Every structure is written in structure tokens, then in C-alpha cells.
Coordinates of C-alpha atoms in Angstrom, one line a residue:
Chain A
M1 CA 0.1 -0.3 0.1
T2 CA 1.6 3.3 -1.1
A3 CA 1.4 5.8 1.6
H4 CA 0.8 9.5 1.0
A5 CA 2.0 12.9 2.7
L6 CA -0.3 15.5 3.7
S7 CA 0.0 19.1 3.8
L8 CA -1.9 21.8 6.0
R9 CA -0.7 25.5 4.5
G10 CA -2.5 28.7 6.5
L11 CA -5.2 26.6 7.4
T12 CA -7.5 28.8 9.0
K13 CA -11.0 28.6 10.0
R14 CA -13.1 31.4 11.9
Y15 CA -16.8 31.2 13.3
Q16 CA -18.7 34.4 13.9
G17 CA -15.9 36.6 16.0
T18 CA -14.0 33.2 17.3
V19 CA -10.9 31.7 15.8
A20 CA -11.2 27.8 15.8
I21 CA -7.9 27.2 13.5
D22 CA -5.4 29.9 13.4
D23 CA -3.0 30.1 10.7
L24 CA -2.1 26.4 10.7
T25 CA 0.5 25.1 9.0
L26 CA 2.3 21.4 8.9
D27 CA 3.4 18.6 7.2
V28 CA 2.9 15.0 8.1
A29 CA 5.4 12.6 6.4
A30 CA 4.0 9.5 4.1
G31 CA 3.6 6.6 6.3
E32 CA 4.1 8.5 9.8
F33 CA 1.5 8.5 13.0
L34 CA 1.3 12.0 13.9
T35 CA -0.8 13.3 17.2
L36 CA -2.5 16.5 17.4
L37 CA -2.5 16.9 21.1
G38 CA -4.5 19.6 23.0
P39 CA -6.5 20.4 25.8
S40 CA -10.4 20.7 24.8
G41 CA -11.0 24.1 23.0
S42 CA -7.8 23.5 21.3
G43 CA -9.0 23.7 18.0
K44 CA -7.4 20.0 17.1
T45 CA -10.8 18.2 16.1
T46 CA -12.0 21.0 13.9
V47 CA -8.3 20.5 12.1
L48 CA -9.5 16.7 11.9
M49 CA -12.9 17.6 10.3
A50 CA -11.5 19.9 8.0
I51 CA -8.9 17.4 7.0
A52 CA -11.9 15.0 6.6
G53 CA -14.0 17.5 4.5
F54 CA -16.6 18.5 6.9
V55 CA -15.2 21.9 8.2
Q56 CA -14.8 24.1 5.4
P57 CA -11.8 26.5 6.5
T58 CA -11.9 30.1 5.9
S59 CA -8.8 30.7 4.2
G60 CA -5.9 28.1 3.6
D61 CA -5.1 25.0 1.7
I62 CA -4.8 21.3 2.4
L63 CA -2.7 19.1 0.0
L64 CA -2.7 15.8 -0.7
D65 CA 1.0 14.8 -1.9
G66 CA 0.9 18.4 -3.2
R67 CA -2.7 18.5 -4.6
P68 CA -4.9 20.7 -3.3
I69 CA -7.9 18.9 -2.0
T70 CA -9.4 21.9 0.1
R71 CA -12.5 22.0 -2.0
L72 CA -13.1 18.2 -2.2
P73 CA -16.0 17.0 -0.6
P74 CA -15.9 14.2 1.9
E75 CA -16.7 11.3 0.1
A76 CA -14.0 12.2 -2.6
R77 CA -11.4 12.6 -0.3
E78 CA -10.3 8.2 0.4
F79 CA -9.7 8.7 3.8
G80 CA -10.6 6.6 6.4
V81 CA -12.1 8.0 9.4
V82 CA -12.5 5.9 13.3
F83 CA -15.1 8.5 14.8
Q84 CA -15.0 9.2 18.7
G85 CA -17.8 6.9 19.9
Y86 CA -17.5 4.7 16.5
A87 CA -20.4 5.9 14.7
L88 CA -20.9 2.2 13.7
F89 CA -24.4 1.4 11.8
P90 CA -26.5 0.0 14.3
H91 CA -28.9 -1.8 11.7
M92 CA -26.0 -4.0 10.0
T93 CA -23.8 -6.4 11.1
V94 CA -20.4 -6.4 11.6
A95 CA -19.7 -7.8 8.3
E96 CA -22.2 -5.7 6.7
N97 CA -20.9 -2.5 8.1
V98 CA -17.0 -3.5 6.8
A99 CA -18.6 -4.3 3.4
Y100 CA -20.4 -0.6 3.1
P101 CA -17.4 1.3 1.5
L102 CA -16.9 -1.5 -0.6
R103 CA -20.4 -2.3 -1.7
V104 CA -20.5 1.9 -2.3
R105 CA -17.7 1.2 -4.8
R106 CA -19.2 -1.3 -6.3
V107 CA -16.6 -4.1 -5.7
P108 CA -17.7 -7.3 -6.8
P109 CA -19.4 -9.7 -4.4
A110 CA -16.9 -12.2 -4.2
E111 CA -13.6 -9.9 -3.9
R112 CA -15.9 -7.5 -1.4
A113 CA -16.4 -11.2 1.2
T114 CA -12.5 -11.6 0.6
R115 CA -11.7 -8.2 1.5
V116 CA -14.2 -8.1 4.7
R117 CA -12.8 -11.8 6.0
E118 CA -9.2 -10.4 5.6
T119 CA -10.0 -6.9 7.1
L120 CA -12.0 -8.5 9.9
E121 CA -8.6 -10.9 10.9
L122 CA -6.8 -8.2 10.7
V123 CA -8.6 -6.7 13.3
Q124 CA -8.9 -10.0 15.3
L125 CA -13.1 -10.0 15.0
G126 CA -13.4 -12.7 11.9
H127 CA -15.5 -14.6 14.5
L128 CA -17.7 -11.9 15.2
A129 CA -18.6 -11.0 11.7
D130 CA -22.3 -12.0 12.2
R131 CA -23.0 -9.8 15.5
R132 CA -24.2 -6.5 15.4
P133 CA -22.6 -3.3 17.1
A134 CA -25.0 -3.4 19.8
Q135 CA -23.9 -6.6 20.7
L136 CA -19.9 -6.1 20.8
S137 CA -17.9 -4.4 23.7
G138 CA -16.1 -1.2 23.2
G139 CA -12.9 -2.7 22.1
Q140 CA -14.4 -4.7 19.7
Q141 CA -17.2 -1.8 18.5
Q142 CA -13.7 0.1 17.9
R143 CA -12.2 -2.4 16.1
V144 CA -15.0 -3.0 13.7
A145 CA -14.8 0.9 13.4
L146 CA -10.9 0.6 12.3
A147 CA -11.6 -2.5 10.1
R148 CA -14.6 -0.1 8.3
A149 CA -12.2 2.5 7.6
L150 CA -9.1 0.6 6.6
V151 CA -11.0 -2.0 4.1
F152 CA -11.2 0.4 1.4
R153 CA -7.5 0.9 1.2
P154 CA -7.8 4.7 2.4
N155 CA -5.3 7.4 1.4
L156 CA -5.3 8.5 5.1
L157 CA -6.4 7.5 8.4
L158 CA -8.0 9.6 10.6
L159 CA -8.8 9.1 14.2
D160 CA -10.7 11.1 16.7
E161 CA -10.0 10.4 20.0
P162 CA -10.6 6.8 19.1
L163 CA -9.5 5.2 22.5
S164 CA -11.2 8.0 24.9
A165 CA -14.3 5.8 25.5
L166 CA -12.8 2.9 26.6
D167 CA -11.4 1.9 30.2
K168 CA -7.8 2.3 31.5
S169 CA -6.3 -1.3 30.9
L170 CA -8.1 -1.9 27.3
R171 CA -6.7 1.6 26.5
T172 CA -3.1 0.6 27.0
E173 CA -3.6 -2.7 25.1
L174 CA -5.0 -0.9 22.0
Q175 CA -3.1 1.9 21.6
I176 CA 0.2 -1.0 21.3
E177 CA -2.3 -2.6 18.7
L178 CA -2.7 0.2 16.9
K179 CA 0.6 1.2 17.1
R180 CA 1.4 -2.3 15.2
L181 CA -1.2 -2.0 13.0
H182 CA -0.1 1.0 11.7
G183 CA 3.2 -0.8 11.3
R184 CA 1.6 -3.3 9.0
I185 CA 0.0 -1.4 6.8
G186 CA 2.4 1.6 6.3
T187 CA -1.0 4.0 5.5
T188 CA -0.4 7.5 7.2
F189 CA -2.3 7.7 10.5
V190 CA -3.6 11.2 12.1
N191 CA -4.9 10.6 15.6
V192 CA -6.6 13.1 17.8
T193 CA -6.1 13.2 21.5
H194 CA -6.1 15.2 24.7
D195 CA -4.5 12.3 26.5
Q196 CA -0.8 12.8 26.2
E197 CA 0.2 9.0 27.5
E198 CA -1.4 7.8 24.6
A199 CA 0.0 10.8 22.4
I200 CA 3.5 9.7 23.7
T201 CA 3.4 5.8 23.1
M202 CA 1.7 5.6 20.1
S203 CA 3.4 8.6 17.7
D204 CA 6.1 9.5 15.5
R205 CA 5.4 12.9 16.0
I206 CA 3.2 14.9 17.9
A207 CA 1.7 18.2 16.9
I208 CA 0.6 20.2 20.4
M209 CA -2.2 22.8 19.9
R210 CA -3.6 25.5 21.8
G211 CA -6.2 28.0 20.9
G212 CA -6.3 27.1 17.4
R213 CA -2.4 27.6 17.0
L214 CA 0.8 25.1 16.7
M215 CA 2.7 25.4 19.9
Q216 CA 5.5 22.7 18.7
M217 CA 5.8 19.5 16.7
G218 CA 8.2 16.9 17.0
S219 CA 8.9 13.3 17.8
P220 CA 7.7 12.4 21.6
A221 CA 11.8 12.3 22.8
E222 CA 12.1 15.6 21.8
L223 CA 8.8 17.5 22.8
F224 CA 9.3 15.9 26.3
E225 CA 13.1 16.8 27.2
R226 CA 13.1 20.0 24.9
P227 CA 9.8 21.6 25.5
G228 CA 10.1 25.3 24.0
S229 CA 7.3 26.8 25.9
R230 CA 5.7 26.8 29.6
F231 CA 2.5 25.7 28.1
V232 CA 4.7 22.5 26.1
A233 CA 6.7 21.4 29.5
G234 CA 3.4 21.7 31.5
F235 CA 1.0 20.0 29.4
L236 CA 3.2 17.2 28.3
G237 CA 4.2 15.3 31.8
R238 CA 4.4 17.8 35.0
S239 CA 6.9 20.2 35.5
N240 CA 8.6 22.8 37.9
F241 CA 8.8 26.2 36.7
L242 CA 11.6 28.2 37.9
N243 CA 11.5 32.2 37.4
A244 CA 15.4 33.3 37.5
R245 CA 17.5 36.3 36.1
V246 CA 20.4 35.8 33.8
T247 CA 23.7 37.1 36.0
A248 CA 26.9 35.5 33.6
T249 CA 27.2 33.9 30.9
G250 CA 30.1 31.8 29.8
N251 CA 30.2 28.2 29.4
A252 CA 27.2 27.8 31.6
V253 CA 24.5 30.3 32.3
T254 CA 24.2 31.7 35.7
L255 CA 20.9 32.7 37.0
D256 CA 19.8 34.4 40.0
C257 CA 16.5 32.6 41.6
L258 CA 15.0 34.3 44.3
G259 CA 19.1 34.7 45.8
V260 CA 20.0 31.4 44.9
P261 CA 22.2 30.7 42.0
L262 CA 21.5 28.4 39.3
H263 CA 23.7 26.8 36.5
Q264 CA 22.5 25.8 33.3
A265 CA 23.8 24.6 30.2
R266 CA 23.9 26.6 27.3
A267 CA 20.8 25.2 24.7
P268 CA 20.4 25.4 20.9
G269 CA 18.2 28.4 20.3
W270 CA 18.7 30.3 23.7
S271 CA 20.9 33.4 23.6
P272 CA 20.6 34.4 27.4
V273 CA 21.8 37.8 27.9
V274 CA 23.0 39.4 31.4
G275 CA 20.1 40.8 32.8
D276 CA 17.3 39.0 31.2
A277 CA 14.5 37.5 32.8
A278 CA 13.9 33.6 32.1
M279 CA 12.0 30.8 33.1
L280 CA 13.5 27.0 33.4
A281 CA 11.4 23.6 33.2
L282 CA 12.6 21.4 35.6
R283 CA 11.1 17.8 35.6
P284 CA 10.1 16.6 39.1
N285 CA 12.0 13.0 37.7
K286 CA 15.1 15.1 36.8
I287 CA 15.7 16.5 40.9
M288 CA 18.1 14.0 43.4
V289 CA 17.7 13.7 46.7
L290 CA 21.8 14.8 47.4
A291 CA 23.3 12.3 50.3
E292 CA 25.8 14.0 53.1
G293 CA 28.5 15.9 51.5
E294 CA 27.4 14.7 48.3
D295 CA 27.4 17.9 45.7
A296 CA 25.6 19.0 42.6
P297 CA 26.0 21.7 39.8
N298 CA 22.8 23.5 41.3
V299 CA 21.8 22.7 45.2
V300 CA 19.1 23.5 47.4
S301 CA 18.0 22.9 50.7
G302 CA 14.0 22.4 51.4
R303 CA 11.8 20.7 53.9
I304 CA 9.2 18.0 52.7
T305 CA 5.6 19.4 53.2
T306 CA 3.8 16.4 51.5
A307 CA 5.3 13.4 51.0
L308 CA 3.1 10.4 48.7
Y309 CA 3.8 7.2 48.4
A310 CA 3.0 5.9 44.6
G311 CA 4.4 2.5 44.6
T312 CA 7.5 2.8 42.3
V313 CA 8.3 6.4 43.0
M314 CA 7.7 8.7 46.1
Q315 CA 6.1 11.9 45.2
L316 CA 7.4 15.0 47.4
V317 CA 6.4 18.3 47.5
V318 CA 9.3 20.3 48.7
E319 CA 9.4 23.8 49.8
T320 CA 12.7 25.6 48.9
P321 CA 13.3 28.8 48.6
I322 CA 13.5 29.0 44.8
H323 CA 10.2 27.6 44.7
P324 CA 7.3 27.4 47.5
A325 CA 6.4 23.9 46.7
L326 CA 9.0 21.9 44.0
E327 CA 8.0 18.8 42.9
V328 CA 10.3 15.9 43.3
S329 CA 9.7 12.5 41.8
L330 CA 12.2 10.3 43.8
A331 CA 12.7 6.3 42.5
I332 CA 12.1 3.8 45.5
R333 CA 15.1 1.2 45.7
G334 CA 14.0 -0.3 49.4
A335 CA 11.5 0.5 51.9
E336 CA 14.4 1.9 53.9
G337 CA 14.8 5.4 54.8
L338 CA 12.0 6.5 53.0
P339 CA 11.4 10.4 53.1
A340 CA 8.4 11.8 55.3
E341 CA 6.8 14.6 55.9
G342 CA 8.5 17.1 57.6
D343 CA 11.9 16.2 56.9
S344 CA 14.5 18.3 55.8
L345 CA 17.1 17.7 52.7
R346 CA 19.4 18.7 50.0
L347 CA 18.1 18.6 46.5
G348 CA 20.2 18.5 43.2
W349 CA 20.5 18.3 39.6
G350 CA 23.0 18.7 36.6
L351 CA 23.4 21.4 34.3
N352 CA 21.2 19.8 31.6
A353 CA 18.2 18.7 33.5
A354 CA 16.6 21.9 33.5
V355 CA 15.2 23.6 30.1
P356 CA 14.7 27.3 29.3
V357 CA 11.3 27.5 28.2
A358 CA 9.6 30.8 26.5
P359 CA 7.0 31.8 29.2
D360 CA 3.9 32.1 27.3
A361 CA 2.7 35.6 26.1
A362 CA -0.6 34.3 24.9
A363 CA -1.5 32.7 28.2
Chain N
M1 CA -51.8 -19.9 47.8
K2 CA -51.6 -16.2 46.0
R3 CA -52.3 -13.1 48.6
V4 CA -54.2 -10.5 47.4
D5 CA -52.1 -7.2 47.5
W6 CA -54.8 -5.2 49.0
T7 CA -53.2 -1.5 48.8
T8 CA -53.0 -1.3 45.1
L9 CA -56.4 -3.2 44.4
P10 CA -58.3 -0.3 44.1
F11 CA -56.1 1.3 41.9
R12 CA -55.8 -1.8 39.9
V13 CA -59.9 -1.8 39.5
L14 CA -60.0 1.6 38.9
G15 CA -57.2 1.0 36.1
W16 CA -59.4 -1.9 34.4
M17 CA -62.6 0.1 34.6
V18 CA -61.0 3.3 32.9
L19 CA -59.9 0.7 29.8
V20 CA -63.6 -0.5 29.7
F21 CA -64.8 2.6 29.9
L22 CA -63.0 3.8 26.9
A23 CA -63.5 0.7 25.0
A24 CA -66.8 -0.2 25.4
P25 CA -68.4 2.6 22.9
M26 CA -66.0 0.8 20.5
L27 CA -67.2 -2.7 21.4
V28 CA -70.5 -2.5 21.2
V29 CA -70.4 -2.3 17.3
F30 CA -69.4 -6.0 17.4
P31 CA -73.3 -7.1 18.9
V32 CA -75.4 -4.3 17.1
S33 CA -73.4 -6.0 13.5
V34 CA -74.9 -9.4 14.6
T35 CA -78.3 -8.1 15.1
P36 CA -80.4 -10.2 13.4
N37 CA -83.2 -7.5 13.6
R38 CA -83.4 -4.6 10.7
W39 CA -82.5 -2.1 13.0
I40 CA -79.8 -0.9 15.3
S41 CA -80.3 -2.8 18.1
L42 CA -78.8 -5.1 20.6
P43 CA -79.3 -9.0 19.2
S44 CA -82.5 -10.5 20.9
G45 CA -83.2 -14.1 19.9
G46 CA -79.9 -15.4 18.2
I47 CA -77.7 -14.2 16.1
S48 CA -77.6 -13.3 12.2
F49 CA -74.5 -12.5 9.5
S50 CA -76.9 -10.9 7.2
H51 CA -75.6 -7.4 7.3
Y52 CA -72.2 -8.5 6.9
A53 CA -73.5 -10.2 3.6
A54 CA -75.3 -7.1 2.9
V55 CA -72.5 -5.1 2.8
F56 CA -71.0 -7.5 0.5
G57 CA -73.5 -7.6 -1.7
S58 CA -74.0 -3.5 -2.1
P59 CA -72.3 -2.2 -4.5
D60 CA -72.1 1.0 -2.7
W61 CA -70.5 -0.3 0.1
L62 CA -68.1 -2.3 -1.8
S63 CA -67.1 1.0 -4.0
A64 CA -66.8 3.0 -0.6
I65 CA -64.3 0.4 1.2
G66 CA -62.3 0.1 -2.1
Q67 CA -62.0 4.4 -2.4
S68 CA -61.1 4.4 1.0
V69 CA -58.1 1.7 0.5
V70 CA -57.0 3.4 -2.2
I71 CA -57.0 6.7 -0.9
A72 CA -55.4 5.4 2.4
T73 CA -52.6 3.6 1.0
A74 CA -51.5 6.3 -1.5
T75 CA -52.1 9.0 1.3
M76 CA -49.8 6.6 3.5
V77 CA -47.2 6.5 0.7
V78 CA -46.9 10.2 -0.1
A79 CA -47.1 11.0 3.9
V80 CA -44.5 8.7 4.3
A81 CA -42.1 10.2 1.7
I82 CA -42.7 13.5 2.4
G83 CA -42.6 13.3 6.2
T84 CA -39.4 11.3 6.1
A85 CA -37.4 13.4 3.8
T86 CA -38.2 16.3 5.9
A87 CA -37.9 14.8 9.6
I88 CA -34.3 13.6 7.8
T89 CA -33.7 17.0 6.4
A90 CA -34.7 18.6 10.2
W91 CA -32.3 15.9 11.5
R92 CA -29.1 16.7 9.5
M93 CA -29.9 20.6 9.9
A94 CA -30.4 20.7 13.6
G95 CA -29.5 23.9 14.9
H96 CA -30.2 26.4 12.2
W97 CA -32.3 28.7 12.8
I98 CA -34.9 27.8 10.3
I99 CA -35.3 24.4 11.8
P100 CA -37.8 26.0 14.6
A101 CA -39.8 27.6 11.9
L102 CA -39.9 24.5 9.7
R103 CA -41.0 22.3 12.8
V104 CA -43.9 25.0 13.0
L105 CA -45.1 25.0 9.0
V106 CA -44.7 21.0 9.1
L107 CA -46.8 20.7 12.5
L108 CA -49.4 23.1 11.5
P109 CA -52.3 20.9 9.9
L110 CA -52.4 19.3 13.6
I111 CA -52.9 22.7 15.4
V112 CA -55.2 24.1 13.4
P113 CA -58.9 22.8 13.4
T114 CA -59.4 20.6 11.1
V115 CA -62.9 22.5 10.3
V116 CA -60.6 25.2 9.5
S117 CA -58.0 23.5 7.0
A118 CA -61.2 22.0 5.6
L119 CA -62.8 25.3 4.7
G120 CA -59.9 26.9 3.2
M121 CA -59.1 23.3 0.9
Y122 CA -62.7 23.5 -0.1
R123 CA -62.0 27.0 -1.4
V124 CA -58.8 26.2 -3.1
W125 CA -59.5 23.1 -4.6
V126 CA -62.1 24.8 -6.4
D127 CA -60.1 26.9 -8.2
F128 CA -57.2 24.5 -8.7
G129 CA -59.8 22.2 -10.4
I130 CA -59.0 19.4 -8.0
F131 CA -62.5 19.7 -5.9
D132 CA -64.3 16.2 -5.4
S133 CA -61.8 14.5 -7.7
W134 CA -59.1 11.7 -6.5
A135 CA -55.9 14.0 -6.3
G136 CA -57.8 16.1 -4.3
I137 CA -58.8 13.8 -1.5
I138 CA -55.4 12.1 -1.4
I139 CA -53.4 15.7 -1.0
A140 CA -56.1 16.5 1.8
H141 CA -55.6 13.4 3.3
T142 CA -51.6 13.4 2.9
I143 CA -51.4 17.0 4.7
L144 CA -53.2 16.0 7.5
A145 CA -50.8 12.4 7.9
T146 CA -47.5 14.2 6.8
P147 CA -47.4 15.7 10.4
F148 CA -47.6 12.4 12.1
V149 CA -44.8 11.2 9.9
F150 CA -42.9 13.9 10.8
L151 CA -43.3 13.6 14.5
T152 CA -42.6 9.8 14.6
V153 CA -39.3 10.0 12.2
S154 CA -38.2 12.6 14.3
A155 CA -38.4 11.0 17.1
S156 CA -36.9 7.9 15.5
L157 CA -33.8 9.9 15.1
T158 CA -33.6 11.7 18.2
N159 CA -31.4 9.0 19.7
T160 CA -29.7 8.3 16.2
D161 CA -25.4 9.3 16.0
R162 CA -24.9 12.1 14.2
R163 CA -21.5 10.7 13.2
I164 CA -23.3 7.5 11.3
E165 CA -24.2 10.2 8.7
Q166 CA -20.3 11.8 8.5
A167 CA -19.2 8.1 8.6
S168 CA -20.9 7.2 5.8
R169 CA -19.6 10.0 3.7
T170 CA -16.1 9.3 4.8
L171 CA -16.7 5.4 3.6
G172 CA -18.1 7.1 0.2
A173 CA -21.6 7.7 0.1
G174 CA -22.7 10.9 -1.3
A175 CA -26.1 12.7 0.4
F176 CA -28.4 10.7 -1.1
R177 CA -27.0 7.0 -0.7
T178 CA -26.2 8.4 3.0
A179 CA -29.8 9.1 3.2
W180 CA -31.4 5.8 1.7
A181 CA -28.9 3.4 2.9
V182 CA -28.0 4.8 6.8
L183 CA -30.6 7.1 7.9
V184 CA -33.7 5.4 6.7
P185 CA -32.8 2.4 8.4
A186 CA -32.0 4.3 11.6
A187 CA -35.1 5.6 11.0
R188 CA -37.0 2.5 10.6
P189 CA -39.2 2.1 13.8
G190 CA -40.3 5.6 13.1
I191 CA -41.5 5.0 9.4
L192 CA -42.9 2.2 10.4
A193 CA -45.3 4.0 13.1
G194 CA -45.7 6.7 11.2
A195 CA -46.9 4.9 8.4
V196 CA -49.4 3.1 10.1
F197 CA -50.9 6.6 11.5
A198 CA -50.8 7.7 7.8
F199 CA -52.6 5.4 7.1
I200 CA -55.5 5.5 10.3
T201 CA -56.0 9.0 9.8
S202 CA -56.6 8.8 6.2
W203 CA -58.8 5.8 6.8
D204 CA -61.1 7.4 9.0
E205 CA -61.4 11.1 8.0
I206 CA -64.6 12.2 8.0
V207 CA -64.1 16.5 8.2
V208 CA -61.9 17.5 5.3
T209 CA -63.7 14.5 3.0
M210 CA -67.3 16.6 3.8
F211 CA -65.8 19.3 2.2
V212 CA -63.4 18.6 -0.4
T213 CA -65.9 15.7 -1.9
A214 CA -69.4 15.7 -3.3
R215 CA -70.6 12.7 -6.0
H216 CA -67.8 11.7 -7.2
I217 CA -65.1 10.5 -4.2
F218 CA -67.2 8.7 -1.8
T219 CA -65.2 7.0 1.0
L220 CA -66.2 4.6 3.6
P221 CA -66.9 7.3 6.7
R222 CA -68.5 9.5 4.4
M223 CA -70.8 6.3 3.6
I224 CA -71.8 5.4 7.0
F225 CA -72.2 8.9 8.1
E226 CA -75.0 9.1 5.4
E227 CA -76.1 5.9 5.9
I228 CA -76.9 6.8 9.5
H229 CA -78.4 9.6 8.4
D230 CA -80.6 8.5 6.3
N231 CA -81.9 4.7 7.9
L232 CA -80.9 3.0 10.6
D233 CA -79.3 0.2 9.0
P234 CA -77.2 -2.2 10.7
A235 CA -74.7 -2.8 8.2
V236 CA -73.1 0.2 9.7
A237 CA -72.3 -1.7 13.3
A238 CA -71.2 -4.1 10.5
V239 CA -68.9 -2.0 8.3
S240 CA -67.7 -0.6 11.6
A241 CA -67.0 -3.6 13.4
M242 CA -64.5 -4.8 9.6
M243 CA -63.0 -1.0 9.6
M244 CA -62.2 -1.6 13.6
L245 CA -60.4 -4.9 12.7
V246 CA -58.4 -3.9 9.4
T247 CA -57.0 -1.0 11.6
V248 CA -56.1 -3.6 14.6
A249 CA -54.6 -5.7 11.8
V250 CA -52.5 -3.3 9.8
A251 CA -51.3 -1.9 13.3
A252 CA -50.3 -5.4 14.7
V253 CA -48.7 -6.5 11.9
L254 CA -46.8 -3.8 11.4
L255 CA -45.6 -3.5 14.7
W256 CA -44.9 -6.9 15.1
R257 CA -42.8 -6.8 12.3
D258 CA -41.2 -4.0 14.0
L259 CA -40.6 -5.8 17.4
R260 CA -38.9 -8.1 15.6
G261 CA -36.8 -6.8 13.6
T262 CA -35.3 -4.6 16.1
P263 CA -32.6 -7.3 18.2
A264 CA -33.0 -6.8 22.1
A265 CA -30.6 -5.1 23.7
S266 CA -30.4 -7.6 26.3
E267 CA -28.2 -10.3 24.0
K268 CA -24.7 -9.1 24.7
P269 CA -22.4 -11.6 24.7

């Protein structure tokens, strides 16, 4: 199956006065698994509906392999869509649901039956072909929707919150299955979700959206390790945000954070000037608890105000001079000597632990 | 031994009494229809089916029955087509400012007193040259029956996931194919119920019929009305009994097929 590339060029959608999509430009490579991730109201579903052909953009273009498809009706785009809630046809059996796109395309009955069977095998539902959607579990319905969207070999597969209606364990299972399916069939996938875990585990790349705009796009690791803005750092995983001022620039940058000197390695795309304000995002898992006499490039002392035991980690909230409630997550290695509320401790982190982020002009 | 539940007994007795009270006037036609007398009365001294025989031997009664069947069937077909199409359109365009206005317009024949509609139709039908014609009576009955179809189909669509329409479009079906292959089946229970209502609306319509027909079109209800007016022949009771049986049979067949066609939701694996 040949995969196709999708491009959005300055895509904008306005509804009387409000902007749902604001000048969005992005490219999805052929065969890629791209996730649009954002909180509700970020415009991610509107983008997906524009790609599917249900929302006519106010301006901008949608290109498939470089050809504009902006004005094509949904039925002419040949995009498979897995809808939120699956939108299965309740009066048809599983096999009839999956056969529907082939029937519409006048595929001869013999070939139709073969392809329906193959596609149902692909999603492991061959044995349920004669059931009605109402007789299936949520996970099974999701797979029927997937089979129906893939059986006609679409140019692109669009997924609108495909796992949001399922419970947690099933969700994790289907995440892995979707990822595997993507690898097997090689079609370009565009997924929409508000679930960061789902985005991180399934996607080749993630586009983070907010208020109709693209905030940052990159591989899950890139976005996690090098968030460009406070919003991205806070939305993808948890972060402590430190307000500081640059006091010296050399090999490492020195900053002053409420009287405490911090040291930070230079980062690409960061050109600190002495006297400028800077914001550092520091992940809770990058902070270490220092033993007696141990040193680190950055050291602060503090007192634990909250200690939560979470099995593999301890979630600590520490009152420090640089932040009144610094979150620290500490890997648990043994049951002995666990920190407790009220304990005083020294915390340290390396030169590369924190990431300078833009402090979000458009908050 | 089963114990009597004294607290709910009065309510159950009352419930049955209300049912009997509602059904009694209708059920009385059955004994009257088999009276051996030549006037409308309860049977005394045996029963007789002579009035049924009289109905089937009378060209006037047979013609009226035939006309009513044709008119009610035509009304049902046209009203189902228009009512379903309108309901699907209204469902599709939900949220558009024009939809509340459209709903009022479609339901107007239910809101306006029938005699007012009848008077209006009489005036206009004469001008259009369809007074006392097949077209005239079928159009008149369709106007009265369409709101029922619109209501029942709309009710069926209320619980239909809007995304099934979008799903059908992305799978390659155009707007018409989607309406036919996905939305009409989704609205099936409403369409069937609407068809029953439409048929019955026409089958026992009398007010509008009196205004827009004269000598040429003579439906069964009009025949009954005129017969009762002119002479007290128990044939009227025989016809009424048959009308009731036909109506109940039509409704029962359609509802039974509908119930059988829907798999029970409790059949989950």
C-alpha cells in the first residue's frame, strides 16, 4: 500500500468572531503516525474535521501529495475516519458495516467478501462477523470501526479520540495494537487526542495545539526533553517552573533565582543576555536527593511538606527558597529510609536537567 | 396460595374500569353488527351475519371500501415520503435557525382546527379544479397525515448518532446514498409507526372529506355517516366492526414486524 503525505498550509477557520484554527501550517510525512494533542478547545478536532472535509476552512489549503483537496467533498477524499463513539451503523451486522465502503464502490461480491474477511482478521474479529454493533463490547466496536475505515485502502486514516471511551487497561492494550497495525499496513495516520500518554506511546511525531495554534511539533522524546514553551512543558508531563534572571554567561549560564544561584548549560536556540529574565522548566524526576557531603551543579535545601507513596516512586512536595512547592519524584529502591513529611533535605540537579522555556506570551 | 395485594387493588380495579369505559363504545358495534333485527339494536333471539352479507352484496358499500383503501394507501405512501424526507432534513440541519420555523410549518395541520383547514381546502381545491377528485382527496389527506410521519420519524432519529452520517460520507457515499442506506434504516421504527398513523388518519377521516368531495369520491366514513343519517341499517355496525378489525390488524402486523426486526439490547455476549 502506498502511503500519502498531507500538508496544511496557513489553515484558518473562523466562526462568527472566534478563531477555531489560526494559521496552521504543518506537514505529515507519508507513512507517519502524527498525533494532534491539545486540551479541549484547542481546535484539534476542527483540524481533523477540516482534513476529513466536514469543515470548510475560511482560508488556507489542504494538500495531499502536493495536490490541493480543500474543496473536495468528504466522500471524494478517500480518507478512512474512526469517529469518537465509532459511529457504527446499528442496523447492519459487523460484516455489513465493513462491507459498506466496498458496496458503495461497487466492488464485486466475491472480492468484497474476501476483503471483508481479511480486514476482520487483521483486527482479530473474524469470529464476530454476524453480530450487530449493539452486541459488542466497546473495544470490539472500536476494532469494527477501524476495519471499516481501512477496508477500502484509504489514502489516510484519521482517528478522532479513538480510545477515549474505553477503560484504562483496554486503552493501553489498544494503543499497542494500533501502533502495531500502523507498522503493518504503512498507511499515514493522523490521530487526535487530549491524552498525553496515548500521544507519547503511539506517535512518530506529536503536534501540540493550543487556541487553534500549533505550539510545537516533534517526536515525543524531543517534546518531552526540549519543550519550547511553558505550556508544552506543563502539558506533556509535569514540570516545576523557576523564574530566574541571567547574571553571567560563559560556558554555563548562571542565573539568580530568588537569591539562589543556578547553573545551566547552554541550549540550542537559547541566547541568554545578562540581566534578562528566564524561565526554567525542571521535571520532578530530574531532581536528586543529595546524600551528606554529596555535591551537584545546582543545590537547594528544603523541607518536605507532602510525601506521597506511589509504589515505584515517592511524590514529594518540597518547600525551597527557589520555589515554595517544588515537586520531586524519587525512585524507590528499598523500603528503608523513605523520606517523610517534615524531613529536611538537600536537592540537586545537573547542568542539563532544566530546560529554558518561553514564558507563554499568549496565556 | 397467592395473596391479594390490598393496597394496590383499588388502583388496579380503577385502571380496568377506565379501560372498559374507553373501549365499551367501540366494542358495542360487534354485538350490534350481528343483530337479527333490521334496525340498530343489540341482538335478541339469536345472532345473524346477514348484515355482513348485505355489505358485501352492496355495490355502494364495496365501492366505498375500495375507494377508502386506495386513498388511505396513496396517502400513506406520499405522507411517508414527504414526512420522512422532511424529518431527515430537519435532523441533519439541527441547530440552524430555520429549523424551528420549519417544524411549526410542518405541524401546522395538527394545530389548526380541522374544520378551518377543510374550509380553506374547499375554497382552493375548487380553484385548482381538484374538488371531488382522487388527487384532491389524496392531497387533502396527505396534508393531515404528514405531521404524524414527521413526528414519529423525528422521534426515531433523536437517539441516532449524528456521526453515522459523517461516517457514511467518509466511506465514499454521497448525501443521497447516505440518506437511503443509513438514515432511512435508522429511522425505520418511526417510518413504520408513521405509516400506520398516516393510513389510519386517511382511513377514518370525515371532516375534510365532507368539504372536498361531492358525488364522485365517496369514502367509507362518508358512506357510514350518510347511511346513519338516512336510515338505521345495522350494516353500518357491520362495516364499523370490519373497519376496526382491519385497523387493528394493520397496526398489529406492522408493530409485530418492527419488534421482531430489532434485536434485543440485552443480547450482549
